[in-house]
Every structure is written in structure tokens, then in C-alpha cells.
Short mmCIF file of C-alpha atoms and ligand atoms in Angstrom, two decimals:
data_model
loop_
_atom_site.label_atom_id
_atom_site.label_comp_id
_atom_site.label_asym_id
_atom_site.label_seq_id
_atom_site.Cartn_x
_atom_site.Cartn_y
_atom_site.Cartn_z
CA MET A 69 111.36 106.74 97.38
CA ALA A 70 109.73 106.77 100.87
CA TYR A 71 109.63 102.90 101.08
CA LYS A 72 109.80 103.28 104.85
CA ASP A 73 106.90 105.36 105.20
CA TYR A 74 104.81 102.24 104.09
CA GLU A 75 103.37 99.38 105.59
CA ILE A 76 103.23 96.59 103.55
CA VAL A 77 99.57 93.97 104.29
CA ILE A 78 99.40 90.69 103.06
CA GLY A 79 96.70 87.87 103.21
CA LEU A 80 97.53 84.38 101.83
CA GLU A 81 95.10 81.68 100.23
CA VAL A 82 97.00 78.66 100.56
CA HIS A 83 96.07 75.37 98.75
CA SER A 84 97.65 72.02 99.82
CA GLU A 85 96.59 68.56 98.40
CA LEU A 86 95.25 66.30 100.91
CA LYS A 87 96.89 62.70 101.01
CA THR A 88 93.86 60.67 100.32
CA LYS A 89 94.55 57.58 97.89
CA SER A 90 91.33 58.31 95.86
CA LYS A 91 89.77 61.50 94.41
CA ILE A 92 87.28 63.67 96.32
CA TYR A 93 84.18 62.26 94.50
CA CYS A 94 85.07 59.20 92.80
CA SER A 95 87.56 56.26 93.25
CA CYS A 96 90.14 57.55 90.90
CA THR A 97 93.45 57.69 92.07
CA THR A 98 95.38 60.64 93.32
CA GLU A 99 98.61 59.50 92.36
CA PHE A 100 100.75 62.20 90.77
CA GLY A 101 102.22 61.88 87.09
CA GLY A 102 100.79 59.14 84.54
CA ASP A 103 100.14 59.42 81.23
CA PRO A 104 97.52 62.25 80.50
CA ASN A 105 93.87 61.26 81.08
CA THR A 106 94.50 58.02 82.55
CA HIS A 107 93.45 58.78 86.13
CA CYS A 108 89.98 59.92 85.07
CA CYS A 109 86.35 58.34 84.87
CA PRO A 110 82.87 59.73 84.16
CA ILE A 111 82.40 61.32 87.51
CA CYS A 112 85.87 63.29 87.65
CA THR A 113 85.59 64.47 83.80
CA GLY A 114 82.20 65.57 84.60
CA MET A 115 79.92 63.73 82.51
CA PRO A 116 76.43 64.30 82.60
CA GLY A 117 74.24 62.05 84.54
CA THR A 118 77.01 60.91 86.86
CA LEU A 119 76.54 61.77 90.57
CA PRO A 120 79.73 62.37 93.28
CA VAL A 121 80.00 60.69 96.54
CA LEU A 122 82.40 63.00 98.94
CA ASN A 123 85.39 60.89 100.17
CA GLY A 124 84.99 60.82 104.02
CA MET A 125 88.63 61.00 104.24
CA VAL A 126 88.75 64.50 102.89
CA VAL A 127 86.82 65.58 105.64
CA GLU A 128 88.54 63.74 108.14
CA TYR A 129 91.88 65.57 106.75
CA ALA A 130 90.76 69.05 106.42
CA ILE A 131 88.94 68.75 110.08
CA LYS A 132 92.25 67.50 111.23
CA ALA A 133 94.14 70.44 109.38
CA GLY A 134 91.51 72.79 111.25
CA LEU A 135 92.22 71.23 114.65
CA ALA A 136 96.13 71.31 114.22
CA THR A 137 95.87 75.28 113.00
CA ASN A 138 93.33 76.34 116.20
CA CYS A 139 90.14 76.54 114.21
CA LYS A 140 86.43 76.24 115.17
CA ILE A 141 84.79 73.41 113.15
CA HIS A 142 81.29 74.00 111.74
CA GLN A 143 79.47 70.85 112.63
CA PHE A 144 76.79 71.67 109.91
CA SER A 145 78.73 72.51 106.59
CA LYS A 146 78.04 72.27 103.00
CA GLN A 147 79.53 72.33 99.37
CA ASP A 148 78.86 74.70 96.83
CA ARG A 149 79.26 75.01 93.00
CA LYS A 150 81.35 77.82 92.02
CA ASN A 151 80.79 78.35 88.41
CA TYR A 152 83.26 79.44 85.77
CA PHE A 153 84.09 78.18 82.46
CA TYR A 154 87.57 77.32 81.60
CA PRO A 155 89.09 74.34 79.75
CA ASP A 156 90.69 72.95 82.70
CA LEU A 157 87.21 72.37 84.61
CA PRO A 158 85.09 70.16 82.57
CA LYS A 159 81.96 70.62 84.55
CA ALA A 160 82.43 74.29 84.09
CA TYR A 161 81.83 74.61 87.73
CA GLN A 162 84.12 73.61 90.79
CA THR A 163 82.89 72.25 93.65
CA SER A 164 84.09 73.96 96.64
CA GLN A 165 82.39 75.60 99.95
CA TYR A 166 81.33 79.03 100.07
CA ASP A 167 79.40 80.41 103.25
CA LEU A 168 79.65 77.25 105.56
CA PRO A 169 83.60 76.13 105.28
CA LEU A 170 84.31 73.19 107.41
CA CYS A 171 87.04 75.40 109.72
CA TYR A 172 86.97 78.91 110.71
CA GLU A 173 88.38 81.47 112.91
CA GLY A 174 92.05 79.37 113.44
CA TYR A 175 95.63 80.86 113.75
CA VAL A 176 99.08 80.07 113.52
CA ASP A 177 102.03 81.77 115.75
CA ILE A 178 105.06 82.51 114.10
CA GLU A 179 108.20 84.15 115.22
CA THR A 180 110.20 86.76 113.05
CA ASN A 181 113.25 88.67 114.44
CA GLY A 182 112.76 87.04 117.62
CA GLU A 183 109.25 88.38 118.01
CA GLU A 184 105.89 86.46 118.31
CA LYS A 185 103.08 86.97 116.04
CA ARG A 186 99.63 85.56 115.54
CA ILE A 187 98.15 85.07 112.18
CA GLY A 188 94.71 84.91 111.71
CA LEU A 189 92.89 82.01 109.74
CA THR A 190 89.47 83.12 108.16
CA ARG A 191 88.90 79.55 107.17
CA ILE A 192 89.80 76.26 105.85
CA HIS A 193 87.22 74.77 103.18
CA ILE A 194 87.49 71.68 100.85
CA GLU A 195 87.68 71.99 97.04
CA GLU A 196 88.36 70.04 94.02
CA ASP A 197 91.88 70.62 91.90
CA ALA A 198 91.36 71.30 88.17
CA GLY A 199 92.96 69.75 85.26
CA LYS A 200 96.27 70.78 83.45
CA LEU A 201 96.50 72.40 80.21
CA ILE A 202 99.59 71.59 78.30
CA HIS A 203 100.51 73.97 75.62
CA GLU A 204 102.34 72.78 72.52
CA ALA A 205 103.38 74.05 69.36
CA ASN A 206 99.96 72.23 67.53
CA GLY A 207 97.84 73.19 70.06
CA THR A 208 96.84 73.31 73.52
CA PHE A 209 96.12 69.73 75.31
CA VAL A 210 93.97 69.24 78.58
CA ASP A 211 95.16 66.44 81.01
CA TYR A 212 92.16 65.60 83.29
CA ASN A 213 94.21 63.53 85.77
CA ARG A 214 94.24 66.21 88.46
CA CYS A 215 90.70 66.96 88.11
CA GLY A 216 89.00 65.84 91.79
CA VAL A 217 92.15 65.46 93.40
CA PRO A 218 91.12 66.94 97.19
CA LEU A 219 92.30 70.26 98.43
CA ILE A 220 92.04 72.44 101.31
CA GLU A 221 92.11 76.05 100.72
CA ILE A 222 93.44 77.89 104.06
CA VAL A 223 92.65 81.72 103.82
CA THR A 224 94.47 83.78 106.37
CA GLU A 225 93.28 87.33 107.39
CA PRO A 226 95.65 90.34 106.19
CA ASP A 227 97.75 89.92 109.11
CA LEU A 228 101.26 89.56 107.50
CA ARG A 229 103.46 92.77 107.21
CA SER A 230 106.47 91.77 105.14
CA PRO A 231 107.71 89.37 102.64
CA GLU A 232 109.81 87.64 105.28
CA GLU A 233 106.80 86.86 107.43
CA ILE A 234 105.00 85.01 104.40
CA ARG A 235 108.29 82.73 104.08
CA VAL A 236 108.06 81.98 107.98
CA PHE A 237 104.58 81.58 107.78
CA LEU A 238 104.54 79.13 105.01
CA SER A 239 106.88 77.15 106.58
CA LYS A 240 105.24 76.73 109.66
CA LEU A 241 102.00 76.19 108.04
CA ARG A 242 103.57 73.35 106.14
CA SER A 243 105.41 71.76 108.93
CA ILE A 244 102.09 71.71 110.93
CA LEU A 245 100.29 70.15 107.97
CA LEU A 246 103.19 67.34 107.82
CA TYR A 247 102.90 66.79 111.69
CA ALA A 248 99.34 66.30 111.18
CA ASP A 249 99.82 63.97 108.30
CA VAL A 250 97.16 65.36 106.01
CA SER A 251 99.20 66.63 102.94
CA ASP A 252 102.92 65.86 101.35
CA CYS A 253 103.18 69.50 100.89
CA ARG A 254 105.50 68.68 97.79
CA MET A 255 105.76 72.21 96.31
CA ASN A 256 107.34 71.06 93.22
CA GLU A 257 104.52 68.64 92.31
CA GLY A 258 102.12 71.76 93.24
CA SER A 259 100.46 70.02 96.22
CA PHE A 260 101.29 73.13 98.37
CA ARG A 261 100.90 76.45 96.67
CA CYS A 262 99.66 79.89 97.31
CA ASP A 263 97.93 83.23 95.95
CA VAL A 264 99.73 86.23 98.03
CA ASN A 265 97.41 89.11 98.05
CA LEU A 266 99.09 92.25 98.78
CA SER A 267 98.35 95.67 99.57
CA VAL A 268 100.48 98.70 100.85
CA ARG A 269 99.50 101.93 102.87
CA LYS A 270 100.84 104.94 104.49
CA LYS A 271 102.30 104.01 108.19
CA GLY A 272 99.52 104.88 110.76
CA ALA A 273 96.71 104.31 108.20
CA THR A 274 93.84 102.49 109.51
CA THR A 275 91.89 101.37 106.55
CA LEU A 276 93.65 98.79 104.15
CA GLY A 277 94.68 99.92 100.84
CA THR A 278 93.89 98.37 97.32
CA ARG A 279 95.27 95.01 96.90
CA THR A 280 96.57 92.82 94.12
CA GLU A 281 96.73 89.17 94.02
CA MET A 282 99.31 86.98 92.54
CA LYS A 283 98.30 83.56 91.85
CA ASN A 284 99.81 80.06 92.14
CA ILE A 285 102.77 80.51 93.46
CA ASN A 286 104.66 77.14 94.37
CA SER A 287 107.57 77.91 96.36
CA PHE A 288 108.53 79.94 99.52
CA ASN A 289 111.24 81.85 97.22
CA PHE A 290 109.13 83.11 94.59
CA ALA A 291 106.16 83.94 97.28
CA PHE A 292 108.87 86.34 99.08
CA LYS A 293 110.33 87.69 95.44
CA ALA A 294 106.98 88.10 94.15
CA ALA A 295 106.02 90.10 97.45
CA GLU A 296 108.81 92.13 97.56
CA TYR A 297 108.55 93.30 94.04
CA GLU A 298 104.97 93.87 94.30
CA ALA A 299 105.25 96.19 97.27
CA LYS A 300 107.92 98.20 95.59
CA ARG A 301 105.80 98.37 92.69
CA GLN A 302 102.61 99.88 94.41
CA ILE A 303 104.62 102.35 96.63
CA LYS A 304 106.13 103.81 93.48
CA LEU A 305 103.04 104.05 91.61
CA ILE A 306 101.29 105.92 94.54
CA GLU A 307 104.00 107.73 94.88
CA SER A 308 104.33 109.09 91.53
CA GLY A 309 100.35 110.18 91.73
CA GLY A 310 98.93 107.00 90.70
CA ASN A 311 96.33 104.33 92.11
CA VAL A 312 96.66 100.89 92.67
CA VAL A 313 94.17 98.88 90.26
CA GLN A 314 92.63 95.86 91.96
CA GLU A 315 93.90 93.04 89.92
CA THR A 316 95.33 89.54 89.39
CA ARG A 317 99.04 89.26 88.72
CA ARG A 318 101.13 86.72 87.47
CA TRP A 319 104.79 86.43 89.02
CA ASP A 320 107.29 85.99 86.27
CA GLU A 321 110.36 84.27 87.71
CA ALA A 322 112.53 84.51 84.50
CA LYS A 323 111.95 88.61 84.49
CA GLY A 324 111.82 89.11 88.32
CA VAL A 325 108.62 90.84 88.01
CA THR A 326 104.73 90.71 88.45
CA ILE A 327 102.64 90.90 85.45
CA SER A 328 98.93 92.11 85.02
CA MET A 329 96.79 89.14 83.96
CA ARG A 330 93.34 90.29 84.65
CA SER A 331 91.55 93.44 86.17
CA LYS A 332 88.66 93.57 88.59
CA GLU A 333 86.47 94.73 85.78
CA GLU A 334 86.82 91.27 84.12
CA ALA A 335 86.55 89.37 87.12
CA HIS A 336 84.30 86.51 87.33
CA ASP A 337 81.03 86.25 89.18
CA TYR A 338 81.37 82.77 90.54
CA ARG A 339 77.35 82.73 91.13
CA TYR A 340 77.98 80.44 93.95
CA PHE A 341 75.08 78.03 94.91
CA PRO A 342 74.67 74.83 97.15
CA ALA A 343 75.73 71.72 95.46
CA PRO A 344 72.64 70.15 94.62
CA ASP A 345 74.21 66.50 94.64
CA LEU A 346 75.94 66.78 97.76
CA MET A 347 74.86 65.96 101.36
CA PRO A 348 75.29 68.63 103.96
CA ILE A 349 78.35 67.39 105.98
CA VAL A 350 77.42 67.30 109.52
CA THR A 351 79.89 65.88 112.26
CA SER A 352 79.36 65.04 115.93
CA ASP A 353 81.67 66.31 119.27
CA GLU A 354 82.58 62.66 119.28
CA GLU A 355 83.66 62.70 115.78
CA ILE A 356 85.80 65.86 116.15
CA GLU A 357 87.35 64.79 119.71
CA ARG A 358 88.17 61.34 118.00
CA ILE A 359 89.96 63.35 115.20
CA ARG A 360 91.62 65.66 117.93
CA GLN A 361 93.20 62.30 119.30
CA THR A 362 94.71 61.59 115.97
CA ILE A 363 96.91 64.79 116.00
CA PRO A 364 100.78 63.96 117.22
CA GLU A 365 102.59 66.76 119.63
CA LEU A 366 102.99 69.84 116.95
CA PRO A 367 106.39 71.08 116.49
CA ASP A 368 105.78 74.49 118.77
CA VAL A 369 104.91 72.34 121.52
CA ARG A 370 108.03 70.08 121.23
CA MET A 371 110.24 73.22 120.59
CA LYS A 372 109.08 74.44 124.00
CA ARG A 373 109.73 71.18 125.64
CA TYR A 374 113.23 70.82 124.38
CA MET A 375 114.12 74.33 125.26
CA GLU A 376 112.55 74.51 129.04
CA ASN A 377 112.90 70.88 129.80
CA ASP A 378 115.98 69.64 128.11
CA GLY A 379 118.02 72.59 127.88
CA LEU A 380 118.58 72.87 124.20
CA SER A 381 119.39 76.21 122.24
CA LEU A 382 116.65 77.66 120.15
CA TYR A 383 118.34 76.83 116.92
CA ASP A 384 119.06 73.32 117.94
CA SER A 385 115.36 72.84 118.65
CA GLU A 386 114.40 74.26 115.38
CA LEU A 387 116.45 71.75 113.66
CA LEU A 388 115.25 68.91 115.66
CA VAL A 389 111.74 69.53 114.79
CA ALA A 390 112.21 70.82 111.35
CA SER A 391 111.42 66.99 110.52
CA MET A 392 108.95 64.97 112.58
CA LYS A 393 110.86 61.88 111.87
CA ILE A 394 114.04 63.54 113.30
CA SER A 395 112.14 64.82 116.45
CA ASP A 396 110.36 61.39 117.01
CA TYR A 397 113.94 59.72 116.73
CA PHE A 398 115.47 62.12 118.96
CA ASP A 399 112.50 61.18 121.60
CA GLN A 400 113.24 57.69 121.28
CA ALA A 401 116.91 58.18 121.74
CA CYS A 402 116.47 60.49 124.88
CA LYS A 403 115.26 57.06 126.68
CA GLN A 404 118.99 55.85 126.65
CA THR A 405 120.91 59.00 128.29
CA LYS A 406 119.93 61.79 130.66
CA ASN A 407 122.27 64.40 128.70
CA LYS A 408 119.85 65.68 125.87
CA LYS A 409 122.41 68.43 124.95
CA VAL A 410 124.96 65.65 124.09
CA LEU A 411 122.55 63.65 122.13
CA ALA A 412 121.10 66.60 120.13
CA ASN A 413 124.73 67.59 119.39
CA ILE A 414 125.74 64.29 117.92
CA ILE A 415 122.49 64.14 115.86
CA ILE A 416 123.05 67.66 114.57
CA SER A 417 126.90 67.70 113.92
CA GLU A 418 127.44 64.10 112.92
CA ALA A 419 124.30 62.86 111.71
CA PHE A 420 123.11 65.54 109.66
CA SER A 421 126.58 66.07 108.04
CA ARG A 422 126.69 62.42 107.48
CA MET A 423 122.86 62.59 105.74
CA ASN A 424 124.41 65.66 103.47
CA GLU A 425 127.52 63.69 102.10
CA ASP A 426 125.40 60.37 101.66
CA GLU A 427 122.39 62.28 100.07
CA LYS A 428 120.17 60.55 102.49
CA GLU A 429 116.78 62.40 103.33
CA LEU A 430 116.13 63.86 106.68
CA GLY A 431 115.32 61.00 108.79
CA GLU A 432 117.20 58.16 106.98
CA ILE A 433 119.51 57.59 110.01
CA PRO A 434 120.99 54.10 109.55
CA ILE A 435 121.51 53.92 113.15
CA SER A 436 118.73 52.85 115.48
CA ALA A 437 117.63 55.53 117.93
CA GLU A 438 118.51 53.23 120.95
CA ASN A 439 122.24 53.04 119.74
CA LEU A 440 122.32 56.40 119.23
CA GLY A 441 121.12 57.25 122.71
CA LYS A 442 123.67 54.78 124.17
CA LEU A 443 126.50 56.49 122.46
CA ALA A 444 125.22 59.70 124.04
CA HIS A 445 125.08 58.19 127.44
CA LEU A 446 128.63 56.94 126.99
CA VAL A 447 129.98 60.40 126.49
CA ASP A 448 127.86 61.78 129.53
CA THR A 449 129.32 59.36 131.78
CA ASN A 450 132.68 60.03 130.81
CA VAL A 451 133.51 56.48 129.20
CA ILE A 452 134.37 58.11 125.93
CA SER A 453 135.23 61.69 125.14
CA SER A 454 133.30 63.43 122.54
CA SER A 455 136.10 63.10 119.91
CA ILE A 456 136.26 59.60 120.39
CA ALA A 457 132.46 59.30 119.82
CA LYS A 458 132.75 60.87 116.64
CA LYS A 459 135.00 57.71 115.77
CA VAL A 460 132.53 55.48 117.27
CA PHE A 461 129.78 57.55 115.25
CA ALA A 462 131.75 56.67 111.87
CA ILE A 463 131.92 52.91 112.79
CA MET A 464 128.08 52.67 113.78
CA TRP A 465 127.17 54.37 110.60
CA GLU A 466 128.50 51.44 108.81
CA HIS A 467 127.37 48.98 111.31
CA ASP A 468 124.48 49.65 113.63
CA ASP A 469 125.97 48.19 116.62
CA ASP A 470 125.86 48.54 120.21
CA PRO A 471 128.32 51.64 121.12
CA GLU A 472 129.50 49.99 124.29
CA ILE A 473 130.46 46.71 122.30
CA ILE A 474 132.36 49.07 119.69
CA VAL A 475 134.21 50.78 122.54
CA GLU A 476 135.10 47.59 124.03
CA LYS A 477 136.18 45.79 121.09
CA GLU A 478 138.25 48.77 119.65
CA GLY A 479 139.86 49.69 123.14
CA LEU A 480 138.66 53.12 122.88
CA LYS A 481 137.62 53.71 126.42
CA GLN A 482 138.50 57.00 127.74
CA ILE A 483 141.84 56.86 130.04
CA SER A 484 140.72 58.64 133.37
CA ASP A 485 143.52 57.07 135.51
CA ASP A 486 145.08 60.10 137.22
CA GLY A 487 148.47 57.58 138.03
CA ALA A 488 148.57 56.85 134.46
CA LEU A 489 147.84 60.37 133.05
CA ARG A 490 150.06 62.05 135.54
CA GLN A 491 153.11 60.25 134.70
CA MET A 492 152.70 61.02 130.88
CA ALA A 493 152.18 64.65 131.71
CA GLU A 494 155.66 64.61 133.75
CA GLU A 495 157.25 63.22 130.43
CA VAL A 496 155.86 65.40 128.06
CA ILE A 497 156.17 68.33 130.16
CA ALA A 498 160.16 67.22 130.70
CA LYS A 499 160.53 66.84 126.93
CA ASN A 500 159.33 70.12 125.73
CA ASP A 501 161.47 72.63 127.41
CA LYS A 502 160.86 75.16 124.91
CA VAL A 503 156.94 75.10 125.02
CA VAL A 504 157.25 74.90 129.14
CA GLN A 505 159.09 78.11 128.97
CA ASP A 506 156.54 79.84 126.56
CA TYR A 507 153.81 79.05 129.05
CA LEU A 508 155.47 79.92 132.06
CA SER A 509 156.07 83.28 130.44
CA GLY A 510 152.28 84.26 129.87
CA LYS A 511 151.67 82.35 126.62
CA GLU A 512 148.62 80.18 128.09
CA ALA A 513 148.12 78.89 124.87
CA ALA A 514 151.00 77.02 124.84
CA ILE A 515 149.53 74.14 126.86
CA GLN A 516 147.62 73.20 123.68
CA ALA A 517 150.99 71.69 122.17
CA LEU A 518 151.49 69.64 125.49
CA MET A 519 147.84 68.51 125.49
CA GLY A 520 148.17 67.61 121.57
CA GLN A 521 151.32 65.46 122.64
CA MET A 522 149.44 63.69 125.61
CA MET A 523 146.31 63.03 122.89
CA ALA A 524 148.61 61.97 120.39
CA ARG A 525 150.27 59.30 122.88
CA THR A 526 146.92 57.86 123.79
CA LYS A 527 145.34 57.85 120.39
CA GLY A 528 142.77 60.62 121.68
CA LYS A 529 141.59 58.70 124.53
CA ALA A 530 142.96 60.75 127.36
CA ASN A 531 140.05 62.26 129.22
CA PRO A 532 140.60 66.02 127.95
CA LYS A 533 139.43 67.66 131.17
CA MET A 534 141.90 65.53 133.37
CA VAL A 535 144.69 66.24 130.91
CA ILE A 536 144.49 70.24 131.22
CA ASP A 537 143.94 70.19 134.97
CA LEU A 538 147.10 68.07 135.06
CA LEU A 539 149.37 69.94 132.86
CA LYS A 540 148.16 73.04 134.66
CA GLU A 541 148.96 71.67 138.16
CA ILE A 542 152.20 70.55 137.32
CA LEU A 543 153.43 73.39 135.26
CA ASN A 544 152.15 75.87 138.15
CA THR A 545 154.67 74.12 140.69
CA LYS A 546 157.28 75.31 138.21
CA LYS A 547 156.47 79.09 138.47
P1 ADP B 48 88.53 86.92 97.45
O1 ADP B 48 87.47 85.78 97.62
O2 ADP B 48 88.07 87.98 96.22
O3 ADP B 48 89.90 86.27 97.15
P2 ADP B 48 88.83 87.73 100.01
O4 ADP B 48 88.18 89.06 100.75
O5 ADP B 48 88.28 86.31 100.54
O6 ADP B 48 88.70 87.76 98.63
O7 ADP B 48 90.59 87.83 100.62
C1 ADP B 48 91.32 86.92 100.17
C2 ADP B 48 92.69 87.15 100.85
O8 ADP B 48 93.02 88.67 100.34
C3 ADP B 48 92.69 86.96 102.06
O9 ADP B 48 93.67 86.11 102.50
C4 ADP B 48 92.74 88.25 102.80
O10 ADP B 48 93.34 88.57 104.05
C5 ADP B 48 93.77 89.14 101.68
N1 ADP B 48 93.04 90.52 101.59
C6 ADP B 48 91.86 91.07 101.39
N2 ADP B 48 91.87 92.40 101.41
C7 ADP B 48 93.19 92.62 101.63
C8 ADP B 48 93.96 93.99 101.58
N3 ADP B 48 93.57 95.25 100.95
N4 ADP B 48 95.28 93.74 101.37
C9 ADP B 48 95.97 92.80 101.37
N5 ADP B 48 95.33 91.09 101.49
C10 ADP B 48 94.13 91.64 101.69
MG1 MG B 49 91.28 85.21 96.38
ZN1 ZN B 50 87.61 59.54 88.52
#
């Protein structure tokens, strides 16, 4: 199969639940779970004669998401009815947005294989979620709890070129929405899910191939696997002389294949028309500016700051910005030390592994940022070595005390007294004839054994750099 001769083209439609307390057109709770049909009222179950009232926070969050992804805002926007009949939707239409979505023409920059790439966003619109069908042996039940839960739909341009790019894009987008604090993006609860539109074409071709759409994928991993499978299926089909049919397919995780659900021929004509019961959404410049001010510094900007100002590696910066809580914590701790690298190291190697062991969520560090910053400062100013810092860290994890006090109390100060260390080095050298001979005959690594003894004698408190320098200095006089 000439897989390499083809280019994969992907566009995504991402649905993300907004974190409002109440639904989009009524005051019912948006809380996840609950007994079936207990989070409902006549409005969200579409009873005749009821009137929807738009929740202002939905607009605010959607605009915030748009601004955080570089979108333009339609200051005159409207809502539309998308008509379809299916039991998960009691009104027989979904209120969505058609030709005047709140946000349009945005972008998200991603990086794959060390290359920057811009993924265009066609639009972001608001809409209501539908209910859930529960299939059981004695019939199918409907739970309307999710009806009217507010969503944003983020539609990308067909700019993605590989399953890997889907993964990177989704993870980037999710992180932006989390930073902007507009959605919890809980994939296991379906509050962040996507449709994957995919086509293939011969490399160099300028027109797009026929696409299929895989709906409601709620894991990065499934999106990756579904796209990988679907690309291969389409290429194989074309190579064997067939044609891709535009259709909706379903990803079957158990079988690891995509399965046809319905073809374009059966596709719905949604007969969109303006929602007659809802006013247009009009936003002023001031309102947009006010919302813009509520967006915190986004992960990209922080990454850049960490690498350019603080000298951190790309890898470390990525780990720190992966959670805004951690990144905020790091920034807070930075106020106590000039050495951001040492601080980042303590967070990444010590705190992350302890959080892992204790099965804590990322961000639940039981040490105050101030105290952790002070610990890094003690290392930076050579009061303690980094191996002693691990010891102090373990104590702080149990009791969040000022590390300076701990170091004092436990007698952990680094020994940097030249006279004392020199005397000890002379002794160690005198007592280890064999090791010394090894070293002098060219086995440089033998010095580690002497170093180990110095550390044992000082319970790890000797300044390691001084120890090595002293040992070398004394040994070299014996050459
Ligand atoms: P619809 O409204 O029928 O879902 P759209 O034209 O709005 O269709 O496109 C939906 C998504 O499909 C967008 O993300 C778009 O980028 C993507 N898309 C459109 N055409 C193609 C194609 N030929 N190959 C891959 N993705 C496509
Ligand atoms: Mg679609
Ligand atoms: Zn309701």
C-alpha cells in the first residue's frame, strides 16, 4: 500500500461543556449525574408554552474562550433552531447558532516534531446539549438531565495533517480552556468530546478528498486511533479502485475499527431558522474588553517566559504549565529565589514523584510555595547541597515548616569549611591506599569511592564541589 503517497486532512468539531452552575435557558442545575430526570423543568424538557431566557454567563464564557483562541467576536450574534427528530431532544430542535456564531476566525498554535504550526478555527458557537438514551433489556429509557446543559462547539479548519496532530491540538485546546476557566473539560464525563472529519488525498493534490466524520469521541487516544484506522481504510479503498463515501462513522473501541452509521444520502437537512423566542446577542466593545481582562496569562506565554527569562528547558517548562495550579505555584515560589532552575527541579523531581506516590492531584502540594521557594534559595546559596535538599523536602512534605528552621534544627547545614574538609580528605586518602593507587594509575572514577567516604563521614553534608576539588588537589601532589 502506498501509504506514504497520501496526505491525511483532518478538521475537528470540539464540544466543550461550559462551567455555568445553571443550564443555558433555565435555572436547572448543570451538575453531573443525579437520578434520571431530576435536573429538569418544563423549559429544558421543551414543554409547549414555555419561554427560554439566555444565561448571560454562557455568552461570557463563550466570548472568553474565543478571545483566548484569537477569535474575532460577532458583536451582533443570534441563535438558531436546528431541527431534527430524535428522542434525546424533546423539543425536536436544538437551539444552536448558524450564520452568526459568537466567535469566528481564530487560531491555536501547536508544535509537533519541533515544528510550529497554526491551526485555524472557523468558529465557536454556543448550543444546548441533548439528553441521554439508556438502552436496557426491557427497553430504551431517556434521561433529560443533560438537556440544556450549555456547550461551545469549536470548529477547526481542515488544517490538521496527522493523528498525532489531533492529539497535540486537543491537548493544547483543552489546556487553554482550562486556563481560561470556562470548562472543566472532563473527558470521562463527556464534557470535552470531538467529531473527527477526515479525508485523504495524493500528496501534492490541491483539492480536498471526500471526508468521513467520526462522532463523539471522548478521549485523545480514541481520536488518535480512530483517525489512524480511518486514514488507512480510505487509502486502501482508493488504492483498490474504490471511492470514499461521505458518511458518518462510529469508532468501535473494542474492535478497533470505524463502522458506517449513516451516509450522506440519509443525512438530515436541519432547516435552520432564527430562534424566534430569543433576542439577538449584542456585545459592546467595553464588554469584550472587560472579558479580555479576565483571561490569565496563557500556557504558551508562560512557556516562553520560563525558557527565555528563567533558563528552563522546553521539557521542564511544558511540565510546569501542564497545570495552571502548578504554574501559579512555581511563579509564587520564584519570589523566594533567584535560581529558577533549582526550584523547577525540586518541583519536577521531588514534588511530582511524591504527588504520584500519595496519589494526589497535580497541584495539591502540601508545602507552601513560599517555603519551597526558600528551600531552593538555600541550595542556590550553598547553605545545603541538593542531596540534603531532598531530605529537607521529605520533612517539609510531612510538616510545612520554614526550611531554614529545619536545617538549623536538624544540623543539616552544608560543611564548606576548607580546613575541616581538607583534614578529612587527607585522612581518607591516607586510609585508602588501593583506591589512591587506582586513581593515580589513571582510573579517574576511583575518586568517587573517596568522595563516598567523605559524604558518609559528614552524613552527606560536605559541599560536594569542594570535596571533589580538594581530593583532586591533594591526589595531584602525589603524582
Ligand atoms: P458540517 O457542517 O457538515 O459538519 P463543515 O463544512 O462545517 O461540515 O465541516 C465540518 C468539519 O469538517 C470542519 O472541521 C472542517 O474543517 C472539516 N472538513 C471539511 N471538509 C473536509 C475534508 N474534505 N477533509 C477533512 N476535513 C474536512
Ligand atoms: Mg459536522
Ligand atoms: Zn430546566
